[in-house]
CSV table of N, CA, C and O in Angstrom, one decimal:
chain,number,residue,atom,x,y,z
A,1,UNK,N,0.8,-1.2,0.0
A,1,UNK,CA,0.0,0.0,0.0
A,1,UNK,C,0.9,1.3,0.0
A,1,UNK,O,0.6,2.3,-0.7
A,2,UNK,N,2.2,1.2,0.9
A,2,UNK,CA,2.8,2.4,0.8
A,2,UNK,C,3.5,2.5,-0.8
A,2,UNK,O,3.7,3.7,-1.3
A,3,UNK,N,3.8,1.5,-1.6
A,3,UNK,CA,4.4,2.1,-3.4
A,3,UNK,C,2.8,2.7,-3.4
A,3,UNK,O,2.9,3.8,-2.9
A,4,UNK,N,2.0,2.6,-3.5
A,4,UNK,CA,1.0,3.2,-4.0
A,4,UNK,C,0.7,4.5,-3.9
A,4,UNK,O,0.4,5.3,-4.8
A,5,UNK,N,0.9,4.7,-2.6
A,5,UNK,CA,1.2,6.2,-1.9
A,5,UNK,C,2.3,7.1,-2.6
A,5,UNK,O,2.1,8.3,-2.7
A,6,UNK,N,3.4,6.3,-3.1
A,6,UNK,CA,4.2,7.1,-3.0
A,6,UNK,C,4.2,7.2,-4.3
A,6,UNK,O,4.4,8.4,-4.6
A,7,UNK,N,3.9,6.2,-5.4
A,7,UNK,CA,2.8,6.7,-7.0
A,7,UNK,C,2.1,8.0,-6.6
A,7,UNK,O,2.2,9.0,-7.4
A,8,UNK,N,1.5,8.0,-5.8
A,8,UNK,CA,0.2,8.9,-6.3
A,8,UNK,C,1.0,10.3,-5.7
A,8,UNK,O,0.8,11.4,-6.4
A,9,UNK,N,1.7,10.4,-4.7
A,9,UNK,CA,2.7,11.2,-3.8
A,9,UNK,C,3.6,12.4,-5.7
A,9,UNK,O,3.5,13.5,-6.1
A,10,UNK,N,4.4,11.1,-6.3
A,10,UNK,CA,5.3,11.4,-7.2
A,10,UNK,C,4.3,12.0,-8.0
A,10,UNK,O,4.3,13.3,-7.9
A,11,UNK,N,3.3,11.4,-9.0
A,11,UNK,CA,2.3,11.8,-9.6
A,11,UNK,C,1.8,13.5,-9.3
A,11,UNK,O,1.9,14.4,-10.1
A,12,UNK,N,1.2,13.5,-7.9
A,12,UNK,CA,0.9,15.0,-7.9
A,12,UNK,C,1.9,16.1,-7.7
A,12,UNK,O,1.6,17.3,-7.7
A,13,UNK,N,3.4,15.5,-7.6
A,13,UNK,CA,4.4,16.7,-7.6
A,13,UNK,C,5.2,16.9,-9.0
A,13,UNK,O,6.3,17.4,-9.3
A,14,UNK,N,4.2,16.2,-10.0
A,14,UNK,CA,4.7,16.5,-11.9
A,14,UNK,C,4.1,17.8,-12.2
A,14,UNK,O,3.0,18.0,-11.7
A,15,UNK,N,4.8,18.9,-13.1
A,15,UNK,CA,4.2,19.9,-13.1
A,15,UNK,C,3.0,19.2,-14.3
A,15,UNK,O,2.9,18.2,-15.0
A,16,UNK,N,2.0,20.5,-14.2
A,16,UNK,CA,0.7,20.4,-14.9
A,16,UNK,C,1.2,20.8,-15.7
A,16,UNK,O,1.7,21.8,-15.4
A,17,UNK,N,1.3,20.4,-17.2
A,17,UNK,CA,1.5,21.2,-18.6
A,17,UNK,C,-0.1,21.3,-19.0
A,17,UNK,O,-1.1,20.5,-18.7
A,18,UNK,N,0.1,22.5,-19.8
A,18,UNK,CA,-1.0,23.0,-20.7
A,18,UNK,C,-2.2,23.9,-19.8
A,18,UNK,O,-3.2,24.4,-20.3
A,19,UNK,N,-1.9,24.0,-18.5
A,19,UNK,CA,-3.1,24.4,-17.9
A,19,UNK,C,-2.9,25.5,-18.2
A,19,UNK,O,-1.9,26.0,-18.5
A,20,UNK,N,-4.4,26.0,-18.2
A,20,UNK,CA,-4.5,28.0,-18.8
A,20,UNK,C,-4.8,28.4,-17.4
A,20,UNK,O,-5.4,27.8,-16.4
A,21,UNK,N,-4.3,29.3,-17.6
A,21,UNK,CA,-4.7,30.9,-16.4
A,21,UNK,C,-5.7,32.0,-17.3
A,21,UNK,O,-5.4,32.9,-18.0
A,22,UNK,N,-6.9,31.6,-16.9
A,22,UNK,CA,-7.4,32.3,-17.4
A,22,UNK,C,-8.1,34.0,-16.3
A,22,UNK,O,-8.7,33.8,-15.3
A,23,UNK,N,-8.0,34.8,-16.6
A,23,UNK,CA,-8.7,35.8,-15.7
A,23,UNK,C,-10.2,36.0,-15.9
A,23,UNK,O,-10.7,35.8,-17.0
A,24,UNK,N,-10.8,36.3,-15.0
A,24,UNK,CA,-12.2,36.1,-14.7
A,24,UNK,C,-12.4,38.0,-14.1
A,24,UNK,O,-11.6,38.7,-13.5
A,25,UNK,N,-14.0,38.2,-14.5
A,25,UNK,CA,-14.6,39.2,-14.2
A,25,UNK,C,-15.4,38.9,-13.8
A,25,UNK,O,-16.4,38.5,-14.4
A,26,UNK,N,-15.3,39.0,-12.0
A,26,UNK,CA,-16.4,39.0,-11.1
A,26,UNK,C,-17.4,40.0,-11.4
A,26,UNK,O,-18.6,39.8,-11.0
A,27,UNK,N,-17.0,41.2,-11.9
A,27,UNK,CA,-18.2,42.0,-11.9
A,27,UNK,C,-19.2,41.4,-13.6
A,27,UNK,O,-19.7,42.4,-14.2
A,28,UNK,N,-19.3,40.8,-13.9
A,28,UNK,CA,-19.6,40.4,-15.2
A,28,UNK,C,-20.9,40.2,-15.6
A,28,UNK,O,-20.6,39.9,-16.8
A,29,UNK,N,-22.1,40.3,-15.6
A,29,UNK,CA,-23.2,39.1,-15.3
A,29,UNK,C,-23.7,39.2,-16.9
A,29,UNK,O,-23.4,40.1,-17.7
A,30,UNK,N,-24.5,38.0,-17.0
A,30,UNK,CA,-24.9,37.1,-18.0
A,30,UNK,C,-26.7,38.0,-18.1
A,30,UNK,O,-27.5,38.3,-17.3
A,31,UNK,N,-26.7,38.0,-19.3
A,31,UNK,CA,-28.2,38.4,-19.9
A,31,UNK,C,-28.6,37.7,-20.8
A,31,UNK,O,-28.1,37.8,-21.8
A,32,UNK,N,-29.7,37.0,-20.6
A,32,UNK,CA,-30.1,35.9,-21.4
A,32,UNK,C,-31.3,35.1,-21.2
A,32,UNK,O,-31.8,35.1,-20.1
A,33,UNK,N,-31.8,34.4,-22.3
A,33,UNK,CA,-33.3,33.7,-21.9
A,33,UNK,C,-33.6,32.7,-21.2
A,33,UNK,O,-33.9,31.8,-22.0
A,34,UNK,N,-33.9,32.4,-20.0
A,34,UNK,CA,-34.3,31.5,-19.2
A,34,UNK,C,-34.9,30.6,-19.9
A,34,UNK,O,-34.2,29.7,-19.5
A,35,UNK,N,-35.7,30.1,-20.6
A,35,UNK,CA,-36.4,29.3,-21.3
A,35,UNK,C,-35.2,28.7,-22.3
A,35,UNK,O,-34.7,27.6,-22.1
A,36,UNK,N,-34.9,29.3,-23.0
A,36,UNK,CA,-33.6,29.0,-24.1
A,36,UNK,C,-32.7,27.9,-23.2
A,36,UNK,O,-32.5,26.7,-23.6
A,37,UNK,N,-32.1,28.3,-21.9
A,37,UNK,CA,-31.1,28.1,-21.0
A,37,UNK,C,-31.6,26.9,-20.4
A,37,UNK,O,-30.7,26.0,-20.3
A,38,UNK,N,-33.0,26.7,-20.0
A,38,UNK,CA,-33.4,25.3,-19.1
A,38,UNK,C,-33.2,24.4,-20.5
A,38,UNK,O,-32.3,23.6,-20.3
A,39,UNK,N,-33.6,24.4,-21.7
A,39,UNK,CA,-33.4,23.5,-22.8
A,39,UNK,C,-31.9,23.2,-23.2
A,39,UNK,O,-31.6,22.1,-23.5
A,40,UNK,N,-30.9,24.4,-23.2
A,40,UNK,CA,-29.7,24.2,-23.3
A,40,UNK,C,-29.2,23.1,-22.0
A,40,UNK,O,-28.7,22.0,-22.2
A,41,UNK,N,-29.5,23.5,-21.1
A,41,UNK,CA,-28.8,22.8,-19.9
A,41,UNK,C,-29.6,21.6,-19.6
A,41,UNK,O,-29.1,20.8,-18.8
A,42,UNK,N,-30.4,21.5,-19.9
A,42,UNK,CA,-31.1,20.0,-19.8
A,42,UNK,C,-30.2,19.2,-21.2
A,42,UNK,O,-29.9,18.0,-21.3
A,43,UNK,N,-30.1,20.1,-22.0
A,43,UNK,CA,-29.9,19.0,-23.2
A,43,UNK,C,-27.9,18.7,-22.9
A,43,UNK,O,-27.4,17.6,-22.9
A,44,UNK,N,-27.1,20.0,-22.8
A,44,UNK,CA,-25.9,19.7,-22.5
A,44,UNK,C,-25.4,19.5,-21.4
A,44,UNK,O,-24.4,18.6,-21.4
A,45,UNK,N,-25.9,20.2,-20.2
A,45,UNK,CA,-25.1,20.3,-19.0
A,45,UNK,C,-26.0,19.1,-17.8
A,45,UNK,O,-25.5,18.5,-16.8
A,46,UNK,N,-26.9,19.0,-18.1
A,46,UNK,CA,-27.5,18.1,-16.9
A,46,UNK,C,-26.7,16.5,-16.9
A,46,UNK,O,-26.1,16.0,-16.0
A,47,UNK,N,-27.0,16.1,-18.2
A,47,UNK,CA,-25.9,14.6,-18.5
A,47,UNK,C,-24.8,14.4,-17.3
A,47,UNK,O,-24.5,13.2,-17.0
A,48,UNK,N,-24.4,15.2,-16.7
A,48,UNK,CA,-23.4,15.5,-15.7
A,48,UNK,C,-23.7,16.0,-15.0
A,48,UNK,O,-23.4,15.5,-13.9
A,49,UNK,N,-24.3,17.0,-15.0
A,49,UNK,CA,-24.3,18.0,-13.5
A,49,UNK,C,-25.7,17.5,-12.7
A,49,UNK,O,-25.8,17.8,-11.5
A,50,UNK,N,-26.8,16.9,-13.5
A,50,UNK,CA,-27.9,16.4,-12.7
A,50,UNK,C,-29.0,17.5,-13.3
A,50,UNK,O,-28.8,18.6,-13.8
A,51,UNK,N,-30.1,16.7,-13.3
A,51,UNK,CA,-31.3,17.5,-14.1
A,51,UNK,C,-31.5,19.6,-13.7
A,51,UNK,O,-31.8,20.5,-14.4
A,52,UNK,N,-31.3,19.4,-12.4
A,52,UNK,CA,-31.2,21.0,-11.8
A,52,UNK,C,-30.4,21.5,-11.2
A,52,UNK,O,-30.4,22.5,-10.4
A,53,UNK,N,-29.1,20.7,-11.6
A,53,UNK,CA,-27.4,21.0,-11.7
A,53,UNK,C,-27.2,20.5,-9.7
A,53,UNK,O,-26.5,21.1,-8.9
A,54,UNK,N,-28.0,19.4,-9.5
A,54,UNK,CA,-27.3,19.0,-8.2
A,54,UNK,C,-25.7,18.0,-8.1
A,54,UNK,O,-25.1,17.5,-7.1
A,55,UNK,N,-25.6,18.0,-9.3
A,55,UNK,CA,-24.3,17.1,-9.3
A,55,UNK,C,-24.5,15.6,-8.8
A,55,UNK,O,-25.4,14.8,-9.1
A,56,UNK,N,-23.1,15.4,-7.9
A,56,UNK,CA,-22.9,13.6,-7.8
A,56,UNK,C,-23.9,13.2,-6.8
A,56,UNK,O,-24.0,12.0,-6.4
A,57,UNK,N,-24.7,14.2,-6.1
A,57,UNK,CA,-25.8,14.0,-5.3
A,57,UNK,C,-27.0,13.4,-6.3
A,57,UNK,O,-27.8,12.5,-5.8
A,58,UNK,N,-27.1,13.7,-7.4
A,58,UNK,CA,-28.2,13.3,-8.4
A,58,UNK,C,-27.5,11.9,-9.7
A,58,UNK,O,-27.8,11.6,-10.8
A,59,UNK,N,-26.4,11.5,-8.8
A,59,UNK,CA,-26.0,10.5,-9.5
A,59,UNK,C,-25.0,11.2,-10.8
A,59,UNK,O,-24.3,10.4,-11.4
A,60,UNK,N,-25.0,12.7,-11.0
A,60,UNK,CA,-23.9,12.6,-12.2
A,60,UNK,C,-22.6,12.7,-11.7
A,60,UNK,O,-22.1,12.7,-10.6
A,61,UNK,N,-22.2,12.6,-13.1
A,61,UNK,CA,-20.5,12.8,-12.7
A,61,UNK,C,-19.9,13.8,-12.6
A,61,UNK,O,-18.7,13.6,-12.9
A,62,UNK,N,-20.3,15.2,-12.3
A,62,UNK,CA,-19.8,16.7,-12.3
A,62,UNK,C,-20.7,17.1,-11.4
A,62,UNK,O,-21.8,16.7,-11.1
A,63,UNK,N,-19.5,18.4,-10.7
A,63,UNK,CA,-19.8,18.9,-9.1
A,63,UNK,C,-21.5,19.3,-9.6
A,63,UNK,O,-21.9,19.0,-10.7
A,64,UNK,N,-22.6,20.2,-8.3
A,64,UNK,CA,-23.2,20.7,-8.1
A,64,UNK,C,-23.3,22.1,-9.1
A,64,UNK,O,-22.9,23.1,-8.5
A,65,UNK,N,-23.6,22.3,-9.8
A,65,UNK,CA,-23.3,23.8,-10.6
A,65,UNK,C,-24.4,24.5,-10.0
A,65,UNK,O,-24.3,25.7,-9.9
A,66,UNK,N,-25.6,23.6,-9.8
A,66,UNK,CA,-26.8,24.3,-9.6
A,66,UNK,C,-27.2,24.9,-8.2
A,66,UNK,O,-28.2,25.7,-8.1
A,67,UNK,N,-26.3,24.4,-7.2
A,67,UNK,CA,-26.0,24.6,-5.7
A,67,UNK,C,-26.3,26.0,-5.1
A,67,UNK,O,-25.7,26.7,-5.9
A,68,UNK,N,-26.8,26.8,-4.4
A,68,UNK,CA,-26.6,27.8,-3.8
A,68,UNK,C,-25.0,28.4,-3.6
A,68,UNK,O,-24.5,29.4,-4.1
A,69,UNK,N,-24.5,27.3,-2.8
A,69,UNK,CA,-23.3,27.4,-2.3
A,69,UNK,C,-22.4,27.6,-3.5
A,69,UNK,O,-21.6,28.6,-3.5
A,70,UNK,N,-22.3,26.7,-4.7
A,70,UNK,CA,-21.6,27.1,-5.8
A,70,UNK,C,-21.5,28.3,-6.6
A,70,UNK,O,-20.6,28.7,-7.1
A,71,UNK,N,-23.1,28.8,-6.5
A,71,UNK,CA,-23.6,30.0,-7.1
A,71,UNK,C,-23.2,30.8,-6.6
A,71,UNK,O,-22.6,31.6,-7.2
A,72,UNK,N,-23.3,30.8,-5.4
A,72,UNK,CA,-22.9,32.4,-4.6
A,72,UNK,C,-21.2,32.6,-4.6
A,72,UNK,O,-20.7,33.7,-4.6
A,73,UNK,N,-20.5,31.5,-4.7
A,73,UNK,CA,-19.3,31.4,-4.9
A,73,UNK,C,-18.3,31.8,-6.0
A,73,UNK,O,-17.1,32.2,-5.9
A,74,UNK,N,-19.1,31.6,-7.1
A,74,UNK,CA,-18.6,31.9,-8.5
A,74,UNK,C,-19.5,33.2,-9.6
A,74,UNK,O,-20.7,33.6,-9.6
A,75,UNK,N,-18.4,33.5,-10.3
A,75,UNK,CA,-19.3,35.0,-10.9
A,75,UNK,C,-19.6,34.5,-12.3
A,75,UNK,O,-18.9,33.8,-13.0
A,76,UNK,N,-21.0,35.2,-12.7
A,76,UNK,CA,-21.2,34.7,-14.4
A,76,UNK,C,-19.9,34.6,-14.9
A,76,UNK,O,-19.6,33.4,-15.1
A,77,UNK,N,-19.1,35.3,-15.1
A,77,UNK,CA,-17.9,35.0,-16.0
A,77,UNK,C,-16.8,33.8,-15.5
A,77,UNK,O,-15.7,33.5,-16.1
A,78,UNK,N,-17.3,33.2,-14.4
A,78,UNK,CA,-16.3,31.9,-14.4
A,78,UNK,C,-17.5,31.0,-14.8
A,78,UNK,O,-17.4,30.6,-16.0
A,79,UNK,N,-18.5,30.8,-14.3
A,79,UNK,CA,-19.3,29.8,-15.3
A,79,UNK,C,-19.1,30.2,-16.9
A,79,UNK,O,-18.7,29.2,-17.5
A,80,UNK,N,-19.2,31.0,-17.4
A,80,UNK,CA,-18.9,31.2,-19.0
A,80,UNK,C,-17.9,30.8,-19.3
A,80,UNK,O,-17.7,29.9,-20.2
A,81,UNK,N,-16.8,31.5,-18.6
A,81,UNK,CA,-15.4,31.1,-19.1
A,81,UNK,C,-15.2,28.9,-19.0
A,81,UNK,O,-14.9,28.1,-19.9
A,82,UNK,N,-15.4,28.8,-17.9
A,82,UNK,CA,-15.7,27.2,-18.0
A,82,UNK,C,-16.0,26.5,-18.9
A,82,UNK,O,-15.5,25.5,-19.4
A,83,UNK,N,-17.5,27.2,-19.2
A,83,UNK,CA,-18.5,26.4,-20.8
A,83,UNK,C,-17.1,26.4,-21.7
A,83,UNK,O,-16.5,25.4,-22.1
A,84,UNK,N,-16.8,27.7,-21.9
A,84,UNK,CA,-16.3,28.0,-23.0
A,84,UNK,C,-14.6,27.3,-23.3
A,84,UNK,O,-14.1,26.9,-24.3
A,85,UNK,N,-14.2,27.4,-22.2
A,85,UNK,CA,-12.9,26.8,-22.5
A,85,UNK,C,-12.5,25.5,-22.2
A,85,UNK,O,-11.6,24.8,-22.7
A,86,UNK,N,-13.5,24.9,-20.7
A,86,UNK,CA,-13.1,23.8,-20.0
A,86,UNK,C,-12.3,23.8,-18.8
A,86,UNK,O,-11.6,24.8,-18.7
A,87,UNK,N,-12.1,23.1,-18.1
A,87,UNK,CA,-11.4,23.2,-17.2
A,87,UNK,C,-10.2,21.9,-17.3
A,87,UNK,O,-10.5,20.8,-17.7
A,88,UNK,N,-9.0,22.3,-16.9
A,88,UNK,CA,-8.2,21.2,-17.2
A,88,UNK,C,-7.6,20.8,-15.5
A,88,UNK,O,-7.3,21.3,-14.5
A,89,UNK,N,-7.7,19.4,-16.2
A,89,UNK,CA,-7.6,18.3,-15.1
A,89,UNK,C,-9.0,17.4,-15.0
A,89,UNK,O,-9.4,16.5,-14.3
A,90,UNK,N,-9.6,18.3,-16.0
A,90,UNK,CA,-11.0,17.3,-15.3
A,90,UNK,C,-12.4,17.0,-16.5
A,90,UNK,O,-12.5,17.8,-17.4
A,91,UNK,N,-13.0,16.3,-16.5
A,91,UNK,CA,-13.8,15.9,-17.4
A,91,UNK,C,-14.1,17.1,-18.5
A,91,UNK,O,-14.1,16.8,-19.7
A,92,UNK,N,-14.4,18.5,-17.9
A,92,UNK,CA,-15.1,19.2,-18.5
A,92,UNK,C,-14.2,19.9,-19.4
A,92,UNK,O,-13.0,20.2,-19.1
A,93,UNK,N,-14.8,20.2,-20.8
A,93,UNK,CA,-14.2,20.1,-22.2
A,93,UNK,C,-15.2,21.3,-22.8
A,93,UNK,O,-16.4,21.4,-22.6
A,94,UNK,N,-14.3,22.1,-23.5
A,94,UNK,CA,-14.8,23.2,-23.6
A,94,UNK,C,-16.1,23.1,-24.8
A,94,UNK,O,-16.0,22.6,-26.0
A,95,UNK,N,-17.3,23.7,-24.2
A,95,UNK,CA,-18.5,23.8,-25.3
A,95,UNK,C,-19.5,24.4,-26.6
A,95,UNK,O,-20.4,24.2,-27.3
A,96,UNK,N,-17.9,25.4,-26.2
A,96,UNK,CA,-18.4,27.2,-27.0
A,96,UNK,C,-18.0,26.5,-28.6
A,96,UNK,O,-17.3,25.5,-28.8
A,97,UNK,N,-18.4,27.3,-29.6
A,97,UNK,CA,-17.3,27.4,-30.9
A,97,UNK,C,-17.5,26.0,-31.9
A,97,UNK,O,-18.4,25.2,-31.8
A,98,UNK,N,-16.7,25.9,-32.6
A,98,UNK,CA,-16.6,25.0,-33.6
A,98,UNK,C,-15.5,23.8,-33.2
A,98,UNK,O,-15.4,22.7,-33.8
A,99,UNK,N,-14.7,23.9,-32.0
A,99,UNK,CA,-14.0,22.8,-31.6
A,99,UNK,C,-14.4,22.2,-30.3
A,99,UNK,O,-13.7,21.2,-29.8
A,100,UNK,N,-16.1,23.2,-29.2
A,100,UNK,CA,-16.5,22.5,-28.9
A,100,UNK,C,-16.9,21.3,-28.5
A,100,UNK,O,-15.9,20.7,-28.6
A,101,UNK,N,-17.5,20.8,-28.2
A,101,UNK,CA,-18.0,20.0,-28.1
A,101,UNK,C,-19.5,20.2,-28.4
A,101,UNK,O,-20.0,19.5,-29.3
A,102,UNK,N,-20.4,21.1,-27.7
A,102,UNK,CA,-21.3,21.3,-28.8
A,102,UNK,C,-21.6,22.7,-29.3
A,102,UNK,O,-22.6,23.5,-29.2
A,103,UNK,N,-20.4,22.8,-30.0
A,103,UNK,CA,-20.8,24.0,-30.9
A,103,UNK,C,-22.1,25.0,-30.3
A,103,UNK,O,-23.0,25.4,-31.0
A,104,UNK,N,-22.0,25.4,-28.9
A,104,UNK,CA,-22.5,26.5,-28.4
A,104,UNK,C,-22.1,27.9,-29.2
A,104,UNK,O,-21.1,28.3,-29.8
A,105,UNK,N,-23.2,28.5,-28.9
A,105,UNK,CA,-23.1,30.0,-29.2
A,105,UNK,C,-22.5,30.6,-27.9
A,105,UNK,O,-22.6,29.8,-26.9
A,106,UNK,N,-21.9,31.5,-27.8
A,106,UNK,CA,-21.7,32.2,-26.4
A,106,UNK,C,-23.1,32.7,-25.6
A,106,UNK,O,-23.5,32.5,-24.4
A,107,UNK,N,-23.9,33.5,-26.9
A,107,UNK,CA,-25.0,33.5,-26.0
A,107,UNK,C,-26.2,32.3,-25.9
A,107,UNK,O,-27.4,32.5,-25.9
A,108,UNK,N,-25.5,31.2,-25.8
A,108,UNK,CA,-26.2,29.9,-25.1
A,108,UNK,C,-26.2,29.9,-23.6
A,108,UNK,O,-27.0,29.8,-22.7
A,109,UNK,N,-24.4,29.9,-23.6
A,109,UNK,CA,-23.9,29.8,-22.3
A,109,UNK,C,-24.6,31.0,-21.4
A,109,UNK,O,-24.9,30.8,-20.3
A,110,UNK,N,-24.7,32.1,-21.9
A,110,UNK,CA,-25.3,32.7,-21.2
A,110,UNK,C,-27.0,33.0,-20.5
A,110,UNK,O,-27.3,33.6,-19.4
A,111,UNK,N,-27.9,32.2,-21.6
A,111,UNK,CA,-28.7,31.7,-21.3
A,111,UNK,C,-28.9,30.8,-20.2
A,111,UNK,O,-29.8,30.8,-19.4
A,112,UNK,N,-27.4,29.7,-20.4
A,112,UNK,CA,-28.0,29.2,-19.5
A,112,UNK,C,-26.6,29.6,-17.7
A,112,UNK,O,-25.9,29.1,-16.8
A,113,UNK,N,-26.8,30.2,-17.9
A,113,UNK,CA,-26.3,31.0,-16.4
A,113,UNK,C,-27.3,31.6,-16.2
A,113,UNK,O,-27.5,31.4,-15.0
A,114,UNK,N,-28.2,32.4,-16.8
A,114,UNK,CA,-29.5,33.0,-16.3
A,114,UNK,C,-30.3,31.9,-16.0
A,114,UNK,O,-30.9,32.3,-15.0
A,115,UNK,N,-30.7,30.5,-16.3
A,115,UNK,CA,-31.0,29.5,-16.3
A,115,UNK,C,-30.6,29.0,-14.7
A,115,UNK,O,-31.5,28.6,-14.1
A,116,UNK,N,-29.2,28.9,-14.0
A,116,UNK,CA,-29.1,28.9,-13.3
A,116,UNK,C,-29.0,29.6,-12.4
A,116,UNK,O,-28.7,29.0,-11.4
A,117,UNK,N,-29.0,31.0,-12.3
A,117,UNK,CA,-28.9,31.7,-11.5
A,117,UNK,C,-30.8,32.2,-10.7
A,117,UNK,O,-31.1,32.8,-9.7
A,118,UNK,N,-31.7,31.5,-11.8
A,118,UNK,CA,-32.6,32.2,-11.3
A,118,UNK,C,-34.0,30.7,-11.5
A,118,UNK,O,-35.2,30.8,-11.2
A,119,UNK,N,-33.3,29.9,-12.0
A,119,UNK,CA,-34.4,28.6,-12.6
A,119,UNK,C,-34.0,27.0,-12.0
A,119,UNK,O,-35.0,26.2,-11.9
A,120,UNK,N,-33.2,26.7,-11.7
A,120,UNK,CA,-32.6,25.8,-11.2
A,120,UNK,C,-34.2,24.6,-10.1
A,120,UNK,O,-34.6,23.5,-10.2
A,121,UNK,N,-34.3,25.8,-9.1
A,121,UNK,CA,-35.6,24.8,-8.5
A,121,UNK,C,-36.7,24.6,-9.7
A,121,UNK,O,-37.2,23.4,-9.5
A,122,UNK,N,-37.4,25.2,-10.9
A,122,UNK,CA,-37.7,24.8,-11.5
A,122,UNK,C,-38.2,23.5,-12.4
A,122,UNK,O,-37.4,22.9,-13.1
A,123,UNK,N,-39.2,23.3,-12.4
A,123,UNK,CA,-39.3,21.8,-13.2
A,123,UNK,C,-38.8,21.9,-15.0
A,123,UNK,O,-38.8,20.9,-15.7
């Protein structure tokens, strides 16, 4: 058990290549159609995040997005920036654009951050 440890020990002190720094604008917010946004995010983001973004509590495989605690934590422009580029180290793969994943509009993503910022209890 301790080589394993010390695998996983070695493993997290490799530097990360490729990770972006990206800068974020807390003062940012998203304007967009709520209706548009529950369809976007039912059709892209729930697969993972859970039908009203409760995450691995609702059985998917990606955090809570739809959480109070997550929301109040993060500003429209880190959920956008996320959609849009992805986050590295982790499942999520960027959605925006033509190398997407699904060829989102930007103002999809933005749809659906109004979607979650204000629809989430929602059916």
């Amino acid at each position: 058990e301790w080589e394993l440890d010390a695998v996983v020990e070695y493993l997290r002190s490799l530097p990360t290549n490729g990770q972006a720094n990206i800068a974020v604008d807390r003062d940012r917010r998203s304007e967009g159609n709520m209706d548009k946004g529950r369809r976007n995010f039912a059709t892209y983001c729930a697969p993972c995040h859970g039908p009203r973004g409760e995450g691995y509590t609702s059985g998917g495989s990606g955090p809570g997005i739809g959480l109070p605690s997550f929301l109040a934590a993060v500003s429209d422009d880190y959920i956008f920036k996320t959609v849009k580029f992805g986050r590295t180290g982790t499942p999520m793969r960027p959605f925006v654009g033509p190398r997407g994943l699904a060829h989102l509009e930007e103002q999809d993503v933005h749809d659906i951050i109004v979607f979650l910022r204000g629809g989430t209890s929602a059916p």
